[in-house]
Short mmCIF file of C-alpha atoms in Angstrom, two decimals:
data_model
loop_
_atom_site.label_atom_id
_atom_site.label_comp_id
_atom_site.label_asym_id
_atom_site.label_seq_id
_atom_site.Cartn_x
_atom_site.Cartn_y
_atom_site.Cartn_z
CA MET Y 1 166.63 43.43 26.95
CA SER Y 2 167.47 46.87 27.09
CA ALA Y 3 167.97 49.23 24.27
CA ARG Y 4 170.22 52.46 24.40
CA HIS Y 5 171.14 54.67 21.99
CA ALA Y 6 172.78 57.45 22.99
CA PRO Y 7 175.33 58.13 25.81
CA GLY Y 8 173.01 59.51 29.35
CA GLU Y 9 170.18 58.41 27.63
CA MET Y 10 168.01 56.07 29.55
CA GLU Y 11 167.70 52.64 28.52
CA ILE Y 12 164.37 51.58 27.17
CA SER Y 13 163.74 48.13 28.57
CA CYS Y 14 161.78 45.81 26.03
CA ARG Y 15 161.65 42.09 25.39
CA LYS Y 16 163.00 42.46 21.65
CA LYS Y 17 164.05 45.24 19.16
CA THR Y 18 163.74 45.29 15.32
CA SER Y 19 165.17 47.72 13.02
CA ARG Y 20 164.06 48.81 10.03
CA LYS Y 21 165.22 51.38 7.05
CA ASP Y 22 162.54 54.02 8.33
CA TYR Y 23 162.21 53.35 11.98
CA GLU Y 24 163.04 50.86 14.74
CA ILE Y 25 160.68 48.99 16.97
CA PHE Y 26 161.02 48.19 20.62
CA GLY Y 27 158.44 45.48 21.44
CA ASP Y 28 156.80 44.48 24.65
CA ILE Y 29 157.50 47.24 26.71
CA SER Y 30 155.83 46.60 29.87
CA TYR Y 31 153.81 49.45 31.82
CA GLU Y 32 153.27 47.15 34.83
CA THR Y 33 154.95 46.17 37.84
CA PRO Y 34 157.20 43.29 37.26
CA GLU Y 35 155.06 41.01 39.31
CA LYS Y 36 152.00 41.80 37.39
CA THR Y 37 153.65 42.12 33.85
CA SER Y 38 151.54 39.38 31.19
CA HIS Y 39 151.29 39.39 27.43
CA LYS Y 40 148.30 41.68 27.84
CA THR Y 41 149.94 44.75 29.70
CA VAL Y 42 152.96 45.25 27.28
CA PHE Y 43 153.21 47.99 24.23
CA ASP Y 44 155.46 48.13 21.23
CA LEU Y 45 157.02 51.66 20.47
CA TYR Y 46 157.66 52.48 16.84
CA LEU Y 47 160.13 55.29 16.40
CA PRO Y 48 160.81 56.65 13.20
CA ARG Y 49 164.46 57.24 11.88
CA SER Y 50 166.14 59.89 10.42
CA ARG Y 51 165.59 60.56 6.43
CA GLY Y 52 169.51 59.36 6.08
CA GLY Y 53 168.41 55.85 7.85
CA ALA Y 54 170.71 56.67 10.48
CA ASP Y 55 170.36 55.98 14.13
CA LEU Y 56 167.37 57.20 16.17
CA ASN Y 57 167.74 60.99 16.77
CA PRO Y 58 165.70 62.75 19.84
CA ARG Y 59 162.66 64.76 18.41
CA PRO Y 60 161.25 66.67 21.15
CA SER Y 61 159.13 68.95 18.83
CA GLN Y 62 157.17 65.78 17.55
CA PRO Y 63 154.06 64.42 19.06
CA VAL Y 64 153.54 61.00 19.97
CA ALA Y 65 150.42 58.53 19.02
CA VAL Y 66 149.21 55.79 21.36
CA PHE Y 67 147.15 53.37 19.41
CA VAL Y 68 144.44 50.81 21.10
CA HIS Y 69 143.44 48.07 19.12
CA GLY Y 70 139.82 46.59 18.79
CA GLY Y 71 138.20 43.42 19.20
CA GLY Y 72 134.82 43.93 21.34
CA TRP Y 73 136.93 44.30 24.41
CA ARG Y 74 137.40 40.72 24.83
CA ARG Y 75 139.45 39.90 21.28
CA GLY Y 76 142.48 41.40 20.05
CA ASP Y 77 146.07 42.12 20.82
CA LYS Y 78 148.34 44.65 19.53
CA ASP Y 79 149.56 41.92 17.21
CA THR Y 80 145.92 40.42 16.57
CA TRP Y 81 147.07 37.13 15.03
CA ARG Y 82 148.76 36.26 18.30
CA HIS Y 83 145.45 36.22 19.94
CA PHE Y 84 144.05 33.97 17.90
CA VAL Y 85 146.67 31.63 18.08
CA PHE Y 86 147.75 31.40 21.14
CA GLN Y 87 144.73 32.31 23.31
CA ASP Y 88 141.25 32.03 21.29
CA VAL Y 89 142.48 29.38 18.96
CA ASN Y 90 141.64 30.16 15.25
CA PHE Y 91 143.87 29.30 12.71
CA LEU Y 92 141.77 30.81 10.48
CA ALA Y 93 141.18 34.61 11.63
CA ALA Y 94 145.14 34.12 12.94
CA PHE Y 95 146.08 33.73 9.04
CA PHE Y 96 143.77 36.93 8.09
CA TYR Y 97 144.83 38.93 10.33
CA TRP Y 98 148.47 38.05 9.79
CA CYS Y 99 148.61 38.73 6.40
CA TYR Y 100 147.20 42.19 7.19
CA GLY Y 101 149.72 42.85 10.10
CA LEU Y 102 147.21 43.94 12.39
CA TYR Y 103 147.67 46.15 14.63
CA GLY Y 104 151.41 46.63 13.65
CA ASN Y 105 150.52 47.95 10.50
CA VAL Y 106 149.50 51.17 12.38
CA GLY Y 107 152.51 51.44 14.09
CA LYS Y 108 154.14 51.27 11.30
CA GLU Y 109 152.48 53.29 9.04
CA PHE Y 110 152.84 56.31 11.60
CA ALA Y 111 156.71 55.66 11.95
CA ARG Y 112 157.29 55.96 8.01
CA ARG Y 113 155.38 59.14 8.05
CA GLY Y 114 157.53 60.61 11.16
CA ILE Y 115 155.66 60.45 13.77
CA PRO Y 116 156.53 58.06 17.13
CA CYS Y 117 153.66 55.66 17.76
CA VAL Y 118 153.07 53.27 20.46
CA VAL Y 119 150.54 50.17 19.77
CA THR Y 120 149.23 48.31 23.07
CA SER Y 121 147.56 45.64 24.50
CA TYR Y 122 145.30 45.67 27.78
CA PRO Y 123 143.38 43.11 29.80
CA LEU Y 124 140.18 41.56 28.05
CA THR Y 125 136.77 40.59 29.50
CA LYS Y 126 135.60 37.33 28.72
CA LEU Y 127 132.20 35.64 28.20
CA LYS Y 128 130.04 33.39 30.63
CA THR Y 129 130.47 29.79 29.66
CA PRO Y 130 127.38 29.14 27.43
CA TRP Y 131 128.34 32.11 25.02
CA LEU Y 132 132.26 30.96 25.23
CA LEU Y 133 131.03 27.45 24.45
CA LEU Y 134 129.66 29.08 21.24
CA GLU Y 135 132.98 30.95 20.57
CA MET Y 136 134.52 28.28 20.81
CA ALA Y 137 132.66 26.00 18.76
CA THR Y 138 133.10 28.71 15.74
CA SER Y 139 136.86 29.28 16.51
CA TYR Y 140 137.36 25.61 16.09
CA PHE Y 141 135.16 25.70 12.58
CA GLY Y 142 137.61 28.12 11.71
CA SER Y 143 140.81 26.02 12.46
CA VAL Y 144 139.30 23.29 10.65
CA ILE Y 145 138.45 25.14 7.85
CA PHE Y 146 142.08 26.87 7.39
CA CYS Y 147 143.98 23.71 8.30
CA GLY Y 148 141.72 21.77 5.48
CA ILE Y 149 142.69 24.62 2.90
CA LEU Y 150 146.35 24.17 3.61
CA LEU Y 151 146.32 20.50 3.23
CA PHE Y 152 144.60 20.59 0.18
CA MET Y 153 147.26 22.99 -1.33
CA ILE Y 154 149.93 20.90 0.02
CA PHE Y 155 148.47 17.52 -1.86
CA ILE Y 156 147.64 19.98 -5.06
CA SER Y 157 151.08 20.82 -5.11
CA VAL Y 158 152.56 17.12 -4.37
CA PHE Y 159 150.38 16.03 -7.33
CA VAL Y 160 151.30 18.92 -9.99
CA ILE Y 161 155.13 18.14 -9.05
CA ASP Y 162 154.40 14.33 -9.47
CA PHE Y 163 152.92 14.92 -12.73
CA LEU Y 164 155.64 17.04 -13.80
CA THR Y 165 158.72 15.01 -12.52
CA GLY Y 166 157.01 11.17 -12.17
CA LEU Y 167 159.63 11.05 -8.94
CA ILE Y 168 157.48 11.05 -5.87
CA PHE Y 169 154.65 8.33 -5.90
CA ILE Y 170 156.77 6.32 -8.18
CA THR Y 171 160.06 6.25 -5.99
CA VAL Y 172 158.55 6.74 -2.75
CA PHE Y 173 155.45 4.93 -2.91
CA PRO Y 174 156.20 2.37 -5.93
CA ARG Y 175 153.10 0.49 -7.03
CA GLN Y 176 151.36 0.88 -3.61
CA ARG Y 177 147.45 1.62 -3.43
CA PHE Y 178 145.93 3.10 -0.69
CA SER Y 179 142.22 2.62 0.35
CA ILE Y 180 140.32 4.50 2.36
CA THR Y 181 136.66 5.74 3.27
CA VAL Y 182 135.60 9.43 3.09
CA SER Y 183 134.36 9.10 6.51
CA ASP Y 184 137.45 7.52 7.91
CA PHE Y 185 139.70 10.34 6.09
CA LEU Y 186 137.56 13.21 7.44
CA THR Y 187 138.10 11.43 10.94
CA VAL Y 188 141.85 11.34 10.92
CA TYR Y 189 141.87 15.01 9.75
CA LEU Y 190 139.67 15.89 12.46
CA VAL Y 191 142.05 14.07 14.89
CA PHE Y 192 145.12 16.09 12.98
CA VAL Y 193 143.38 19.52 13.68
CA ASN Y 194 143.36 18.14 17.57
CA LEU Y 195 146.95 17.38 17.58
CA VAL Y 196 148.04 20.82 16.04
CA THR Y 197 145.74 22.88 18.63
CA LEU Y 198 147.35 20.80 21.54
CA PHE Y 199 151.00 21.09 19.80
CA VAL Y 200 149.88 25.15 19.69
CA ILE Y 201 149.05 25.20 23.31
CA SER Y 202 151.72 23.39 24.48
CA ILE Y 203 154.69 25.87 23.12
CA GLN Y 204 152.91 28.57 24.64
CA ARG Y 205 152.13 27.14 28.05
CA SER Y 206 153.48 29.72 29.74
CA LYS Y 207 151.05 32.35 28.86
CA HIS Y 208 148.12 30.01 29.58
CA GLY Y 209 149.97 29.12 33.41
CA LEU Y 210 150.40 25.75 32.42
CA GLN Y 211 153.19 23.72 34.04
CA THR Y 212 155.45 21.34 31.77
CA HIS Y 213 154.47 18.30 33.65
CA HIS Y 214 150.84 19.11 32.67
CA VAL Y 215 151.37 19.50 29.04
CA ILE Y 216 153.72 16.28 29.08
CA ALA Y 217 150.77 14.43 30.83
CA LEU Y 218 147.94 15.54 27.96
CA TRP Y 219 150.51 14.34 25.44
CA ALA Y 220 150.93 10.95 27.10
CA VAL Y 221 147.14 10.32 27.52
CA LEU Y 222 146.53 11.53 24.11
CA LEU Y 223 149.50 9.48 22.35
CA GLY Y 224 148.43 6.42 24.50
CA HIS Y 225 145.28 6.80 22.98
CA LEU Y 226 146.22 6.72 19.62
CA PHE Y 227 148.41 3.61 19.75
CA ALA Y 228 145.70 2.12 21.56
CA VAL Y 229 143.39 2.63 18.58
CA ILE Y 230 145.79 1.30 15.73
CA LEU Y 231 147.06 -1.40 17.78
CA LEU Y 232 143.45 -2.74 18.63
CA GLU Y 233 142.05 -1.42 15.50
CA HIS Y 234 139.24 0.52 17.48
CA SER Y 235 136.98 2.97 15.76
CA LEU Y 236 138.62 6.01 14.55
CA LEU Y 237 135.45 7.73 15.67
CA SER Y 238 136.47 7.04 19.50
CA LEU Y 239 139.95 8.58 18.49
CA TRP Y 240 138.37 11.92 17.51
CA MET Y 241 136.36 11.98 20.24
CA PHE Y 242 139.03 11.62 22.56
CA SER Y 243 141.07 13.92 21.21
CA PHE Y 244 138.50 16.36 20.35
CA LEU Y 245 137.14 16.22 24.17
CA THR Y 246 140.85 16.43 25.79
CA VAL Y 247 141.80 19.48 23.76
CA GLN Y 248 138.57 21.35 24.04
CA GLY Y 249 138.22 20.83 27.36
CA THR Y 250 141.84 21.76 27.85
CA LEU Y 251 141.02 24.79 26.20
CA LEU Y 252 137.69 25.40 28.34
CA GLN Y 253 139.35 25.22 31.30
CA LEU Y 254 141.97 27.84 30.54
CA ASN Y 255 139.34 30.13 29.44
CA LEU Y 256 137.25 29.64 33.03
CA ARG Y 257 140.59 29.72 35.20
CA SER Y 258 141.85 33.24 33.22
CA GLU Y 259 141.17 36.53 35.42
CA ASP Y 260 137.64 38.34 34.38
CA TYR Y 261 138.66 42.19 33.88
CA THR Y 262 135.63 44.88 33.48
CA HIS Y 263 136.26 47.97 31.16
CA ASP Y 264 137.15 50.18 34.52
CA ASP Y 265 140.45 47.68 34.43
CA GLN Y 266 141.05 48.75 31.03
CA LEU Y 267 140.62 52.21 31.19
CA THR Y 268 143.09 51.69 34.20
CA ALA Y 269 145.56 49.68 32.19
CA LEU Y 270 145.42 52.20 29.20
CA SER Y 271 146.28 55.11 31.45
CA LYS Y 272 149.43 53.14 32.83
CA CYS Y 273 150.44 52.69 29.51
CA ILE Y 274 150.27 56.69 28.74
CA LYS Y 275 152.22 56.76 32.17
CA LYS Y 276 154.75 54.85 30.34
CA VAL Y 277 154.97 56.47 27.28
CA VAL Y 278 155.45 59.82 29.29
CA ASP Y 279 158.35 58.89 31.25
CA ILE Y 280 160.11 57.45 28.35
CA GLY Y 281 159.31 60.52 26.22
CA GLN Y 282 160.43 62.45 29.35
CA GLU Y 283 164.28 60.64 29.59
CA THR Y 284 164.74 59.96 25.87
CA ARG Y 285 163.47 63.09 24.55
CA TYR Y 286 162.24 60.80 21.40
CA TYR Y 287 158.99 62.79 21.45
CA ASP Y 288 156.86 65.58 23.01
CA TYR Y 289 155.56 63.50 26.20
CA ASN Y 290 153.19 66.46 26.29
CA SER Y 291 151.47 66.14 23.45
CA LEU Y 292 149.90 62.64 23.39
CA PHE Y 293 147.46 61.84 20.44
CA LEU Y 294 145.19 58.83 20.96
CA ILE Y 295 144.18 56.62 18.49
CA GLY Y 296 141.45 53.62 18.17
CA HIS Y 297 139.66 51.11 16.45
CA SER Y 298 136.45 49.79 17.33
CA ALA Y 299 136.40 49.24 21.33
CA GLY Y 300 139.91 50.58 21.25
CA GLY Y 301 138.14 53.98 19.99
CA HIS Y 302 135.50 53.61 22.80
CA LEU Y 303 138.41 53.32 25.48
CA CYS Y 304 140.20 56.45 23.73
CA SER Y 305 136.91 58.49 23.80
CA LEU Y 306 136.00 57.37 27.30
CA ILE Y 307 139.81 57.78 28.89
CA ALA Y 308 140.05 61.67 27.28
CA LEU Y 309 137.00 62.21 29.20
CA ARG Y 310 137.64 60.81 32.17
CA PRO Y 311 140.56 63.10 33.81
CA ASP Y 312 140.19 61.27 36.78
CA VAL Y 313 141.30 58.19 35.35
CA LEU Y 314 144.32 59.62 34.04
CA ALA Y 315 145.13 61.73 37.04
CA SER Y 316 145.43 58.40 39.52
CA ALA Y 317 148.14 57.35 36.83
CA GLY Y 318 149.91 60.54 37.24
CA VAL Y 319 149.24 61.74 34.00
CA GLU Y 320 147.85 65.47 33.38
CA SER Y 321 144.78 65.69 31.18
CA THR Y 322 146.21 68.39 29.00
CA SER Y 323 149.07 66.13 27.66
CA ILE Y 324 146.07 64.82 25.40
CA LYS Y 325 146.21 66.83 22.74
CA GLY Y 326 143.93 64.84 20.53
CA VAL Y 327 141.92 61.82 19.93
CA VAL Y 328 141.18 59.66 16.54
CA ALA Y 329 138.20 57.33 16.85
CA ILE Y 330 138.28 55.01 13.88
CA SER Y 331 134.86 52.86 13.99
CA ALA Y 332 134.65 53.64 17.72
CA VAL Y 333 131.44 52.65 19.62
CA LEU Y 334 130.41 55.32 21.02
CA GLN Y 335 126.75 55.09 22.45
CA VAL Y 336 127.12 51.75 24.65
CA GLU Y 337 123.68 51.87 25.22
CA LYS Y 338 123.16 50.75 22.15
CA LEU Y 339 124.55 47.19 22.28
CA ASN Y 340 121.61 46.49 24.17
CA THR Y 341 120.27 44.16 21.52
CA PRO Y 342 119.47 40.65 21.94
CA ALA Y 343 122.42 39.59 20.26
CA LEU Y 344 124.77 41.93 21.03
CA ARG Y 345 123.83 41.70 24.85
CA PRO Y 346 125.51 38.55 25.95
CA LEU Y 347 128.67 39.13 23.30
CA TYR Y 348 129.68 42.75 24.24
CA LEU Y 349 127.37 44.79 26.74
CA HIS Y 350 127.07 42.12 29.91
CA PRO Y 351 130.68 40.94 29.74
CA THR Y 352 132.09 44.08 29.44
CA PHE Y 353 129.75 46.80 31.03
CA GLY Y 354 127.54 44.56 33.47
CA LYS Y 355 123.74 44.51 33.53
CA ASP Y 356 123.20 47.86 35.33
CA PRO Y 357 121.93 50.88 32.94
CA ASP Y 358 123.67 53.41 34.95
CA ASP Y 359 126.97 51.55 34.51
CA TRP Y 360 126.33 52.01 30.75
CA SER Y 361 125.74 55.25 31.10
CA SER Y 362 128.89 55.90 32.96
CA ALA Y 363 130.82 54.03 30.24
CA CYS Y 364 129.06 55.76 27.01
CA PRO Y 365 131.52 58.52 25.89
CA MET Y 366 128.18 60.53 24.35
CA SER Y 367 126.40 60.13 27.46
CA ARG Y 368 129.62 61.86 29.22
CA LEU Y 369 129.66 64.38 26.96
CA GLN Y 370 126.10 65.05 26.96
CA ASN Y 371 125.95 65.27 30.72
CA LYS Y 372 129.03 66.73 32.17
CA GLU Y 373 130.57 70.21 31.85
CA TYR Y 374 134.01 70.34 30.42
CA SER Y 375 136.50 73.16 30.94
CA ASP Y 376 139.42 71.77 28.25
CA LEU Y 377 138.48 68.98 25.89
CA PRO Y 378 141.12 67.54 23.36
CA ASN Y 379 140.09 68.10 19.44
CA PHE Y 380 138.58 64.88 18.08
CA LEU Y 381 138.72 63.48 14.68
CA VAL Y 382 136.03 60.67 14.22
CA ILE Y 383 136.39 58.41 11.13
CA THR Y 384 133.69 55.80 10.23
CA ALA Y 385 133.16 53.18 7.55
CA GLU Y 386 130.52 53.64 5.16
CA LYS Y 387 129.25 50.13 5.55
CA ASP Y 388 129.44 49.85 9.56
CA TRP Y 389 125.74 49.15 10.49
CA HIS Y 390 124.92 51.49 13.24
CA LEU Y 391 128.30 53.23 14.43
CA HIS Y 392 128.18 55.37 11.54
CA HIS Y 393 125.16 57.09 12.79
CA GLU Y 394 126.75 57.04 16.16
CA ALA Y 395 129.81 59.12 14.98
CA ALA Y 396 127.54 61.79 13.12
CA MET Y 397 125.83 62.35 16.61
CA PHE Y 398 128.99 62.45 18.27
CA ALA Y 399 130.32 64.67 15.97
CA GLU Y 400 127.46 67.15 15.94
CA GLU Y 401 127.83 66.89 19.95
CA LEU Y 402 131.71 68.19 20.16
CA GLY Y 403 130.91 71.07 17.23
CA GLY Y 404 128.90 72.86 19.95
CA ARG Y 405 132.08 72.48 22.36
CA ASP Y 406 134.82 73.55 20.48
CA ALA Y 407 136.25 70.83 20.54
CA HIS Y 408 135.40 68.99 17.26
CA ARG Y 409 138.21 69.38 14.02
CA GLY Y 410 136.93 66.28 11.79
CA SER Y 411 134.63 64.00 10.61
CA VAL Y 412 135.28 61.80 7.90
CA VAL Y 413 133.44 59.11 6.62
CA PHE Y 414 135.49 56.67 4.12
CA PRO Y 415 132.95 54.92 1.12
CA ARG Y 416 133.17 51.63 0.05
CA THR Y 417 134.77 50.13 3.61
CA THR Y 418 133.84 47.92 6.33
CA HIS Y 419 134.41 47.78 9.80
CA LEU Y 420 137.59 45.37 9.07
CA SER Y 421 138.35 46.85 6.04
CA ILE Y 422 139.19 50.68 7.19
CA ILE Y 423 142.09 49.22 9.64
CA CYS Y 424 143.45 46.78 7.48
CA ASN Y 425 143.71 48.81 4.81
CA PHE Y 426 144.74 51.75 6.95
CA ASP Y 427 147.27 53.02 4.61
CA ARG Y 428 145.69 52.30 1.39
CA GLU Y 429 144.36 55.35 -0.39
CA CYS Y 430 140.46 56.07 -0.99
CA GLU Y 431 139.65 56.64 -4.45
CA VAL Y 432 137.13 58.89 -3.79
CA LEU Y 433 138.57 60.90 -1.33
CA ASN Y 434 142.36 60.67 -2.47
CA THR Y 435 143.41 60.31 0.68
CA SER Y 436 144.22 57.17 3.55
CA VAL Y 437 142.91 56.73 6.94
CA ALA Y 438 146.61 57.05 7.86
CA ASN Y 439 147.06 60.42 5.84
CA GLN Y 440 143.94 61.62 7.18
CA CYS Y 441 145.36 60.78 11.15
CA VAL Y 442 148.50 62.36 10.39
CA GLN Y 443 147.10 65.32 8.84
CA PHE Y 444 145.01 65.72 11.98
CA ILE Y 445 147.80 65.37 14.68
CA GLN Y 446 150.30 67.84 12.48
CA GLN Y 447 147.63 70.59 12.23
CA THR Y 448 146.25 70.09 15.69
CA TYR Y 449 150.18 70.29 17.20
CA ASP Y 450 151.02 72.74 15.46
CA ALA Y 451 147.94 74.89 16.26
CA GLU Y 452 148.88 74.00 20.12
CA GLN Y 453 152.18 75.14 19.35
CA THR Y 454 151.11 78.81 17.84
CA SER Y 455 149.05 79.43 20.52
CA THR Y 456 151.49 78.85 23.69
CA THR Y 457 154.00 80.53 20.97
CA CYS Y 458 151.69 83.68 21.02
CA ALA Y 459 150.73 83.33 24.57
CA LEU Y 460 154.33 83.44 26.01
CA GLN Y 461 154.56 86.32 23.76
CA ARG Y 462 151.73 88.09 25.16
CA ASN Y 463 152.92 87.38 29.22
CA ARG Y 464 156.77 89.14 27.75
CA GLY Y 465 154.91 92.14 26.53
CA ASN Y 466 152.81 92.33 29.96
CA VAL Y 467 155.81 92.09 32.17
CA THR Y 468 158.00 94.98 29.84
#
């Protein structure tokens, strides 16, 4: 669909549009060509409304924020819960992220504070087969735990209602007694989890590249086996094994068949996203397209920091590096080499950056900052969580290096926070600092933007004085 707000303005092409009291969301705007567009090459644009809640108005003097999600370069989405429902099927993780609204909560908070914001997805890297199997196992257990909790709550609710009313089991199941062993109950429950997983895959078959007849065939085989077990009174354990292998085998095949990307592909995708944001700003005047602020969490913070230090990547997409006015790195990975440990190497380092140490160095914001000369760096705000293992020390070193280049504007450590809670509670005020991460970001953006505008105005006045 396309959304238009005023005569003569460019239509913002998006798949969905949502209106709220303080802002509007233009969802799933593609930054790729139509033939290359996927659910990983789209972004959501959050535009603030005027104070009276009226229609959107052009704001050519307002900067725009571009937020890049985290997830270790191989997980996540602009709506992270969708990733854990439709790609890496883990219902427990999906429910957790859905409760916090990650990462849409970031776009909403910026828009509520009057700053247009883009929250984008990007192509993900993937694990090698042995580690992929481990990840699938953890996801399966997450789904088993979530479905168990959900069914337990349903059963408790039913029994409470029955106890209070005496209607359900008296009228529906009069004098019926059910006898089932614990092992049979657990087996039936695990079969149920497998069927739910296959159902989720089925309704999102287009994202997985599955044809309708493939899905029908899977269900026919699975349900055929189910009826055979019931009619022939075979072991329920065989039914679970068959359903488990069918569903997890399908997921494994889909993962192996998916395209493999590198961090260079991710940088290219983000540069195209930034170009699209600039183009929309040029046509609609909803924000100052020459004043972009890149904000990222975890792996997203790494990508934002790196692309700000790679003007060649921006130039290849037709974006002037000077349009990037600032970067906010939230619990970002700023020293890639620190991932070279037995535990992190196969999960994050090798799948994303390869096995060549030279590639690690070129993809490391800290190394690039130390080994290259930059004539015009954007300002940085480095925010970290107090309980964020070695990332806290990386941020301090990165901020110190920036301090000698007239680019560093601030470094904040949020106490009593973790790698995840710092972004989940993006708008929650920290009692120790009397501020929130959202407020810190907005303050940094406004101060940097105002200083830039003042500097530009002074330069124009000096030029006029020289001419006269």
